[in-house]
Amino acid sequence: MPQHTEVETPQLLHLVIGGELRHLDAPVFRDLTKVEFVGAYGSYAEARQAWKARAQATVDNALMRFFILHAHKMIDPRGDDHAH
């Protein structure tokens, strides 16, 4: 019986956060205690789907903005997966 080898997709951690901005011209939150953590996602595609859903749900507030943070780049900025 042949063995099935499961290929694991690399996890690229992305965080989605958002909240109300002070002004439309800069990503500065009005109140950091009210910044919303939407979630952590293992791929950009998953993060974008969550970002889009949350952004569409708050479309009536022009100052609400949501962002996708490429956390995998912050964890390992060299991109070589070596522990520091």
mmCIF file of N, CA, C and O in Angstrom:
data_model
loop_
_atom_site.group_PDB
_atom_site.id
_atom_site.type_symbol
_atom_site.label_atom_id
_atom_site.label_comp_id
_atom_site.label_asym_id
_atom_site.label_seq_id
_atom_site.Cartn_x
_atom_site.Cartn_y
_atom_site.Cartn_z
ATOM 1 N N MET A 1 0.844 -1.172 0.000
ATOM 2 C CA MET A 1 0.000 0.000 0.000
ATOM 3 C C MET A 1 0.894 1.242 0.000
ATOM 4 O O MET A 1 1.771 1.381 0.843
ATOM 5 N N PRO A 2 0.708 2.151 -0.976
ATOM 6 C CA PRO A 2 1.562 3.349 -1.044
ATOM 7 C C PRO A 2 1.288 4.295 0.115
ATOM 8 O O PRO A 2 0.161 4.429 0.574
ATOM 9 N N GLN A 3 2.355 4.915 0.563
ATOM 10 C CA GLN A 3 2.211 5.901 1.632
ATOM 11 C C GLN A 3 1.874 7.251 1.023
ATOM 12 O O GLN A 3 2.421 7.633 -0.011
ATOM 13 N N HIS A 4 0.969 7.959 1.677
ATOM 14 C CA HIS A 4 0.609 9.305 1.227
ATOM 15 C C HIS A 4 1.426 10.304 2.019
ATOM 16 O O HIS A 4 1.402 10.306 3.241
ATOM 17 N N THR A 5 2.160 11.088 1.313
ATOM 18 C CA THR A 5 2.960 12.125 1.961
ATOM 19 C C THR A 5 2.190 13.436 1.874
ATOM 20 O O THR A 5 1.860 13.886 0.780
ATOM 21 N N GLU A 6 1.912 13.988 3.015
ATOM 22 C CA GLU A 6 1.170 15.241 3.060
ATOM 23 C C GLU A 6 2.162 16.390 2.998
ATOM 24 O O GLU A 6 3.081 16.490 3.803
ATOM 25 N N VAL A 7 2.001 17.241 2.016
ATOM 26 C CA VAL A 7 2.861 18.406 1.882
ATOM 27 C C VAL A 7 2.242 19.530 2.699
ATOM 28 O O VAL A 7 1.097 19.908 2.478
ATOM 29 N N GLU A 8 3.013 20.020 3.653
ATOM 30 C CA GLU A 8 2.514 21.071 4.530
ATOM 31 C C GLU A 8 2.792 22.435 3.914
ATOM 32 O O GLU A 8 3.915 22.745 3.533
ATOM 33 N N THR A 9 1.748 23.235 3.810
ATOM 34 C CA THR A 9 1.890 24.586 3.299
ATOM 35 C C THR A 9 2.550 25.434 4.378
ATOM 36 O O THR A 9 2.177 25.351 5.542
ATOM 37 N N PRO A 10 3.547 26.250 4.008
ATOM 38 C CA PRO A 10 4.192 27.070 5.032
ATOM 39 C C PRO A 10 3.203 28.064 5.642
ATOM 40 O O PRO A 10 2.355 28.612 4.939
ATOM 41 N N GLN A 11 3.319 28.233 6.927
ATOM 42 C CA GLN A 11 2.441 29.173 7.624
ATOM 43 C C GLN A 11 3.066 30.565 7.556
ATOM 44 O O GLN A 11 4.200 30.765 7.964
ATOM 45 N N LEU A 12 2.318 31.494 6.997
ATOM 46 C CA LEU A 12 2.753 32.886 6.938
ATOM 47 C C LEU A 12 1.752 33.692 7.761
ATOM 48 O O LEU A 12 0.686 34.050 7.277
ATOM 49 N N LEU A 13 2.106 33.933 9.005
ATOM 50 C CA LEU A 13 1.199 34.559 9.953
ATOM 51 C C LEU A 13 0.855 35.994 9.553
ATOM 52 O O LEU A 13 1.741 36.821 9.334
ATOM 53 N N HIS A 14 -0.440 36.265 9.463
ATOM 54 C CA HIS A 14 -0.950 37.596 9.180
ATOM 55 C C HIS A 14 -1.970 37.954 10.261
ATOM 56 O O HIS A 14 -2.785 37.111 10.635
ATOM 57 N N LEU A 15 -1.902 39.180 10.757
ATOM 58 C CA LEU A 15 -2.849 39.676 11.748
ATOM 59 C C LEU A 15 -3.716 40.741 11.107
ATOM 60 O O LEU A 15 -3.228 41.553 10.314
ATOM 61 N N VAL A 16 -4.989 40.741 11.453
ATOM 62 C CA VAL A 16 -5.900 41.777 10.963
ATOM 63 C C VAL A 16 -6.372 42.576 12.169
ATOM 64 O O VAL A 16 -6.899 42.006 13.132
ATOM 65 N N ILE A 17 -6.115 43.886 12.109
ATOM 66 C CA ILE A 17 -6.538 44.795 13.179
ATOM 67 C C ILE A 17 -7.186 46.015 12.552
ATOM 68 O O ILE A 17 -7.021 46.275 11.360
ATOM 69 N N GLY A 18 -7.895 46.758 13.378
ATOM 70 C CA GLY A 18 -8.480 47.987 12.854
ATOM 71 C C GLY A 18 -9.143 48.802 13.933
ATOM 72 O O GLY A 18 -9.240 48.396 15.089
ATOM 73 N N GLY A 19 -9.585 49.951 13.525
ATOM 74 C CA GLY A 19 -10.259 50.854 14.437
ATOM 75 C C GLY A 19 -10.472 52.205 13.779
ATOM 76 O O GLY A 19 -10.204 52.391 12.597
ATOM 77 N N GLU A 20 -10.936 53.128 14.575
ATOM 78 C CA GLU A 20 -11.226 54.466 14.071
ATOM 79 C C GLU A 20 -9.959 55.312 14.076
ATOM 80 O O GLU A 20 -9.228 55.350 15.068
ATOM 81 N N LEU A 21 -9.700 55.966 12.964
ATOM 82 C CA LEU A 21 -8.520 56.810 12.832
ATOM 83 C C LEU A 21 -8.818 58.239 13.283
ATOM 84 O O LEU A 21 -9.966 58.677 13.284
ATOM 85 N N ARG A 22 -7.756 58.972 13.645
ATOM 86 C CA ARG A 22 -7.909 60.393 13.989
ATOM 87 C C ARG A 22 -8.241 61.209 12.749
ATOM 88 O O ARG A 22 -9.065 62.115 12.791
ATOM 89 N N HIS A 23 -7.537 60.910 11.657
ATOM 90 C CA HIS A 23 -7.686 61.621 10.390
ATOM 91 C C HIS A 23 -7.581 60.609 9.263
ATOM 92 O O HIS A 23 -6.989 59.550 9.431
ATOM 93 N N LEU A 24 -8.081 60.967 8.107
ATOM 94 C CA LEU A 24 -7.994 60.062 6.964
ATOM 95 C C LEU A 24 -6.619 60.033 6.312
ATOM 96 O O LEU A 24 -6.302 59.129 5.555
ATOM 97 N N ASP A 25 -5.776 61.019 6.631
ATOM 98 C CA ASP A 25 -4.488 61.120 5.949
ATOM 99 C C ASP A 25 -3.343 60.370 6.635
ATOM 100 O O ASP A 25 -2.223 60.385 6.135
ATOM 101 N N ALA A 26 -3.606 59.721 7.764
ATOM 102 C CA ALA A 26 -2.539 58.990 8.451
ATOM 103 C C ALA A 26 -3.120 57.821 9.253
ATOM 104 O O ALA A 26 -4.188 57.945 9.840
ATOM 105 N N PRO A 27 -2.408 56.693 9.292
ATOM 106 C CA PRO A 27 -2.904 55.531 10.047
ATOM 107 C C PRO A 27 -2.610 55.666 11.546
ATOM 108 O O PRO A 27 -1.831 54.907 12.114
ATOM 109 N N VAL A 28 -3.231 56.660 12.177
ATOM 110 C CA VAL A 28 -3.081 56.885 13.617
ATOM 111 C C VAL A 28 -4.455 56.677 14.246
ATOM 112 O O VAL A 28 -5.408 57.382 13.917
ATOM 113 N N PHE A 29 -4.532 55.705 15.141
ATOM 114 C CA PHE A 29 -5.817 55.385 15.755
ATOM 115 C C PHE A 29 -6.249 56.454 16.751
ATOM 116 O O PHE A 29 -5.424 57.012 17.473
ATOM 117 N N ARG A 30 -7.529 56.709 16.780
ATOM 118 C CA ARG A 30 -8.111 57.685 17.694
ATOM 119 C C ARG A 30 -7.947 57.245 19.143
ATOM 120 O O ARG A 30 -7.603 58.036 20.013
ATOM 121 N N ASP A 31 -8.171 55.966 19.420
ATOM 122 C CA ASP A 31 -8.109 55.446 20.788
ATOM 123 C C ASP A 31 -7.543 54.026 20.737
ATOM 124 O O ASP A 31 -8.226 53.101 20.298
ATOM 125 N N LEU A 32 -6.308 53.876 21.182
ATOM 126 C CA LEU A 32 -5.659 52.559 21.117
ATOM 127 C C LEU A 32 -6.368 51.499 21.953
ATOM 128 O O LEU A 32 -6.256 50.307 21.658
ATOM 129 N N THR A 33 -7.101 51.905 22.972
ATOM 130 C CA THR A 33 -7.821 50.919 23.786
ATOM 131 C C THR A 33 -9.006 50.323 23.028
ATOM 132 O O THR A 33 -9.568 49.320 23.454
ATOM 133 N N LYS A 34 -9.360 50.932 21.906
ATOM 134 C CA LYS A 34 -10.496 50.443 21.117
ATOM 135 C C LYS A 34 -10.070 49.806 19.800
ATOM 136 O O LYS A 34 -10.916 49.506 18.956
ATOM 137 N N VAL A 35 -8.770 49.578 19.625
ATOM 138 C CA VAL A 35 -8.306 48.892 18.418
ATOM 139 C C VAL A 35 -8.827 47.458 18.463
ATOM 140 O O VAL A 35 -8.711 46.772 19.481
ATOM 141 N N GLU A 36 -9.400 47.042 17.375
ATOM 142 C CA GLU A 36 -10.031 45.720 17.295
ATOM 143 C C GLU A 36 -9.070 44.705 16.676
ATOM 144 O O GLU A 36 -8.502 44.938 15.615
ATOM 145 N N PHE A 37 -8.890 43.594 17.367
ATOM 146 C CA PHE A 37 -8.127 42.476 16.832
ATOM 147 C C PHE A 37 -9.125 41.562 16.135
ATOM 148 O O PHE A 37 -9.941 40.913 16.787
ATOM 149 N N VAL A 38 -9.088 41.536 14.815
ATOM 150 C CA VAL A 38 -10.018 40.714 14.052
ATOM 151 C C VAL A 38 -9.597 39.255 14.114
ATOM 152 O O VAL A 38 -10.428 38.370 14.304
ATOM 153 N N GLY A 39 -8.285 39.001 13.955
ATOM 154 C CA GLY A 39 -7.831 37.623 14.044
ATOM 155 C C GLY A 39 -6.437 37.414 13.502
ATOM 156 O O GLY A 39 -5.813 38.325 12.952
ATOM 157 N N ALA A 40 -5.954 36.177 13.665
ATOM 158 C CA ALA A 40 -4.654 35.741 13.160
ATOM 159 C C ALA A 40 -4.921 34.673 12.103
ATOM 160 O O ALA A 40 -5.743 33.768 12.314
ATOM 161 N N TYR A 41 -4.204 34.770 10.978
ATOM 162 C CA TYR A 41 -4.468 33.897 9.844
ATOM 163 C C TYR A 41 -3.161 33.352 9.287
ATOM 164 O O TYR A 41 -2.136 34.024 9.309
ATOM 165 N N GLY A 42 -3.208 32.151 8.776
ATOM 166 C CA GLY A 42 -2.018 31.467 8.298
ATOM 167 C C GLY A 42 -1.632 31.768 6.868
ATOM 168 O O GLY A 42 -0.641 31.257 6.372
ATOM 169 N N SER A 43 -2.410 32.605 6.193
ATOM 170 C CA SER A 43 -2.062 32.994 4.830
ATOM 171 C C SER A 43 -2.630 34.380 4.549
ATOM 172 O O SER A 43 -3.577 34.826 5.209
ATOM 173 N N TYR A 44 -2.048 35.024 3.554
ATOM 174 C CA TYR A 44 -2.537 36.346 3.166
ATOM 175 C C TYR A 44 -3.972 36.256 2.652
ATOM 176 O O TYR A 44 -4.798 37.123 2.935
ATOM 177 N N ALA A 45 -4.291 35.210 1.908
ATOM 178 C CA ALA A 45 -5.636 35.055 1.347
ATOM 179 C C ALA A 45 -6.696 34.989 2.449
ATOM 180 O O ALA A 45 -7.756 35.615 2.348
ATOM 181 N N GLU A 46 -6.407 34.236 3.504
ATOM 182 C CA GLU A 46 -7.352 34.146 4.628
ATOM 183 C C GLU A 46 -7.483 35.501 5.332
ATOM 184 O O GLU A 46 -8.587 35.913 5.689
ATOM 185 N N ALA A 47 -6.363 36.175 5.521
ATOM 186 C CA ALA A 47 -6.374 37.479 6.177
ATOM 187 C C ALA A 47 -7.149 38.490 5.345
ATOM 188 O O ALA A 47 -7.929 39.280 5.879
ATOM 189 N N ARG A 48 -6.954 38.461 4.043
ATOM 190 C CA ARG A 48 -7.645 39.402 3.171
ATOM 191 C C ARG A 48 -9.151 39.180 3.206
ATOM 192 O O ARG A 48 -9.934 40.130 3.185
ATOM 193 N N GLN A 49 -9.568 37.944 3.273
ATOM 194 C CA GLN A 49 -10.996 37.630 3.356
ATOM 195 C C GLN A 49 -11.597 38.208 4.642
ATOM 196 O O GLN A 49 -12.666 38.806 4.621
ATOM 197 N N ALA A 50 -10.905 38.053 5.766
ATOM 198 C CA ALA A 50 -11.369 38.592 7.048
ATOM 199 C C ALA A 50 -11.343 40.124 7.030
ATOM 200 O O ALA A 50 -12.281 40.776 7.506
ATOM 201 N N TRP A 51 -10.279 40.688 6.472
ATOM 202 C CA TRP A 51 -10.162 42.147 6.362
ATOM 203 C C TRP A 51 -11.325 42.712 5.552
ATOM 204 O O TRP A 51 -11.963 43.680 5.951
ATOM 205 N N LYS A 52 -11.600 42.101 4.423
ATOM 206 C CA LYS A 52 -12.661 42.581 3.539
ATOM 207 C C LYS A 52 -14.027 42.521 4.214
ATOM 208 O O LYS A 52 -14.808 43.474 4.141
ATOM 209 N N ALA A 53 -14.300 41.435 4.891
ATOM 210 C CA ALA A 53 -15.586 41.287 5.585
ATOM 211 C C ALA A 53 -15.750 42.344 6.670
ATOM 212 O O ALA A 53 -16.810 42.962 6.800
ATOM 213 N N ARG A 54 -14.697 42.571 7.446
ATOM 214 C CA ARG A 54 -14.777 43.550 8.543
ATOM 215 C C ARG A 54 -14.857 44.976 7.996
ATOM 216 O O ARG A 54 -15.597 45.805 8.505
ATOM 217 N N ALA A 55 -14.094 45.268 6.949
ATOM 218 C CA ALA A 55 -14.130 46.597 6.338
ATOM 219 C C ALA A 55 -15.505 46.888 5.745
ATOM 220 O O ALA A 55 -16.041 47.997 5.908
ATOM 221 N N GLN A 56 -16.094 45.916 5.100
ATOM 222 C CA GLN A 56 -17.424 46.111 4.522
ATOM 223 C C GLN A 56 -18.478 46.306 5.605
ATOM 224 O O GLN A 56 -19.435 47.052 5.416
ATOM 225 N N ALA A 57 -18.300 45.671 6.745
ATOM 226 C CA ALA A 57 -19.271 45.789 7.841
ATOM 227 C C ALA A 57 -19.238 47.169 8.488
ATOM 228 O O ALA A 57 -20.183 47.558 9.172
ATOM 229 N N THR A 58 -18.141 47.905 8.291
ATOM 230 C CA THR A 58 -18.001 49.224 8.925
ATOM 231 C C THR A 58 -17.938 50.341 7.886
ATOM 232 O O THR A 58 -17.466 51.437 8.184
ATOM 233 N N VAL A 59 -18.411 50.086 6.684
ATOM 234 C CA VAL A 59 -18.297 51.027 5.579
ATOM 235 C C VAL A 59 -18.998 52.364 5.859
ATOM 236 O O VAL A 59 -18.610 53.391 5.298
ATOM 237 N N ASP A 60 -19.965 52.398 6.738
ATOM 238 C CA ASP A 60 -20.681 53.641 7.048
ATOM 239 C C ASP A 60 -19.853 54.636 7.849
ATOM 240 O O ASP A 60 -20.207 55.811 7.913
ATOM 241 N N ASN A 61 -18.769 54.190 8.469
ATOM 242 C CA ASN A 61 -17.907 55.082 9.243
ATOM 243 C C ASN A 61 -16.636 55.326 8.431
ATOM 244 O O ASN A 61 -15.770 54.464 8.332
ATOM 245 N N ALA A 62 -16.517 56.530 7.863
ATOM 246 C CA ALA A 62 -15.384 56.852 6.986
ATOM 247 C C ALA A 62 -14.039 56.777 7.693
ATOM 248 O O ALA A 62 -13.013 56.599 7.051
ATOM 249 N N LEU A 63 -14.025 56.888 9.010
ATOM 250 C CA LEU A 63 -12.762 56.874 9.750
ATOM 251 C C LEU A 63 -12.322 55.470 10.178
ATOM 252 O O LEU A 63 -11.211 55.297 10.670
ATOM 253 N N MET A 64 -13.171 54.482 9.983
ATOM 254 C CA MET A 64 -12.806 53.110 10.342
ATOM 255 C C MET A 64 -11.896 52.524 9.268
ATOM 256 O O MET A 64 -12.196 52.594 8.083
ATOM 257 N N ARG A 65 -10.789 51.960 9.707
ATOM 258 C CA ARG A 65 -9.851 51.327 8.791
ATOM 259 C C ARG A 65 -9.334 50.031 9.411
ATOM 260 O O ARG A 65 -9.101 49.961 10.617
ATOM 261 N N PHE A 66 -9.155 49.054 8.574
ATOM 262 C CA PHE A 66 -8.602 47.771 8.995
ATOM 263 C C PHE A 66 -7.354 47.496 8.182
ATOM 264 O O PHE A 66 -7.235 47.894 7.027
ATOM 265 N N PHE A 67 -6.390 46.825 8.810
ATOM 266 C CA PHE A 67 -5.085 46.600 8.213
ATOM 267 C C PHE A 67 -4.679 45.147 8.341
ATOM 268 O O PHE A 67 -5.010 44.488 9.329
ATOM 269 N N ILE A 68 -3.943 44.685 7.349
ATOM 270 C CA ILE A 68 -3.342 43.350 7.401
ATOM 271 C C ILE A 68 -1.871 43.548 7.739
ATOM 272 O O ILE A 68 -1.144 44.228 7.009
ATOM 273 N N LEU A 69 -1.444 42.970 8.844
ATOM 274 C CA LEU A 69 -0.049 43.046 9.264
ATOM 275 C C LEU A 69 0.643 41.734 8.914
ATOM 276 O O LEU A 69 0.166 40.663 9.270
ATOM 277 N N HIS A 70 1.761 41.830 8.239
ATOM 278 C CA HIS A 70 2.535 40.653 7.852
ATOM 279 C C HIS A 70 3.408 40.247 9.044
ATOM 280 O O HIS A 70 4.609 40.521 9.077
ATOM 281 N N ALA A 71 2.788 39.603 10.018
ATOM 282 C CA ALA A 71 3.479 39.270 11.272
ATOM 283 C C ALA A 71 4.642 38.313 11.053
ATOM 284 O O ALA A 71 5.629 38.370 11.783
ATOM 285 N N HIS A 72 4.562 37.458 10.054
ATOM 286 C CA HIS A 72 5.658 36.518 9.792
ATOM 287 C C HIS A 72 6.946 37.268 9.466
ATOM 288 O O HIS A 72 8.033 36.798 9.775
ATOM 289 N N LYS A 73 6.844 38.454 8.893
ATOM 290 C CA LYS A 73 8.037 39.255 8.598
ATOM 291 C C LYS A 73 8.597 39.913 9.857
ATOM 292 O O LYS A 73 9.789 40.169 9.944
ATOM 293 N N MET A 74 7.723 40.174 10.828
ATOM 294 C CA MET A 74 8.177 40.759 12.090
ATOM 295 C C MET A 74 8.828 39.702 12.971
ATOM 296 O O MET A 74 9.780 39.982 13.687
ATOM 297 N N ILE A 75 8.313 38.486 12.899
ATOM 298 C CA ILE A 75 8.852 37.391 13.698
ATOM 299 C C ILE A 75 10.222 36.985 13.179
ATOM 300 O O ILE A 75 11.144 36.729 13.940
ATOM 301 N N ASP A 76 10.361 36.914 11.861
ATOM 302 C CA ASP A 76 11.623 36.526 11.236
ATOM 303 C C ASP A 76 11.923 37.469 10.081
ATOM 304 O O ASP A 76 11.690 37.126 8.912
ATOM 305 N N PRO A 77 12.404 38.668 10.375
ATOM 306 C CA PRO A 77 12.615 39.657 9.319
ATOM 307 C C PRO A 77 13.638 39.235 8.264
ATOM 308 O O PRO A 77 13.609 39.727 7.153
ATOM 309 N N ARG A 78 14.536 38.316 8.608
ATOM 310 C CA ARG A 78 15.515 37.831 7.623
ATOM 311 C C ARG A 78 14.886 36.856 6.648
ATOM 312 O O ARG A 78 15.432 36.597 5.592
ATOM 313 N N GLY A 79 13.769 36.264 7.052
ATOM 314 C CA GLY A 79 13.072 35.332 6.174
ATOM 315 C C GLY A 79 13.721 33.964 6.065
ATOM 316 O O GLY A 79 13.378 33.171 5.233
ATOM 317 N N ASP A 80 14.680 33.665 6.956
ATOM 318 C CA ASP A 80 15.358 32.376 6.853
ATOM 319 C C ASP A 80 14.951 31.399 7.940
ATOM 320 O O ASP A 80 15.542 30.338 8.088
ATOM 321 N N ASP A 81 13.923 31.737 8.708
ATOM 322 C CA ASP A 81 13.352 30.855 9.727
ATOM 323 C C ASP A 81 14.329 30.413 10.794
ATOM 324 O O ASP A 81 14.161 29.367 11.415
ATOM 325 N N HIS A 82 15.391 31.164 11.027
ATOM 326 C CA HIS A 82 16.337 30.828 12.108
ATOM 327 C C HIS A 82 15.894 31.524 13.388
ATOM 328 O O HIS A 82 15.527 32.684 13.381
ATOM 329 N N ALA A 83 15.954 30.789 14.471
ATOM 330 C CA ALA A 83 15.605 31.378 15.774
ATOM 331 C C ALA A 83 16.707 32.347 16.190
ATOM 332 O O ALA A 83 17.876 32.142 15.887
ATOM 333 N N HIS A 84 16.318 33.362 16.891
ATOM 334 C CA HIS A 84 17.268 34.379 17.369
ATOM 335 C C HIS A 84 17.546 34.169 18.838
ATOM 336 O O HIS A 84 16.740 33.822 19.592
#
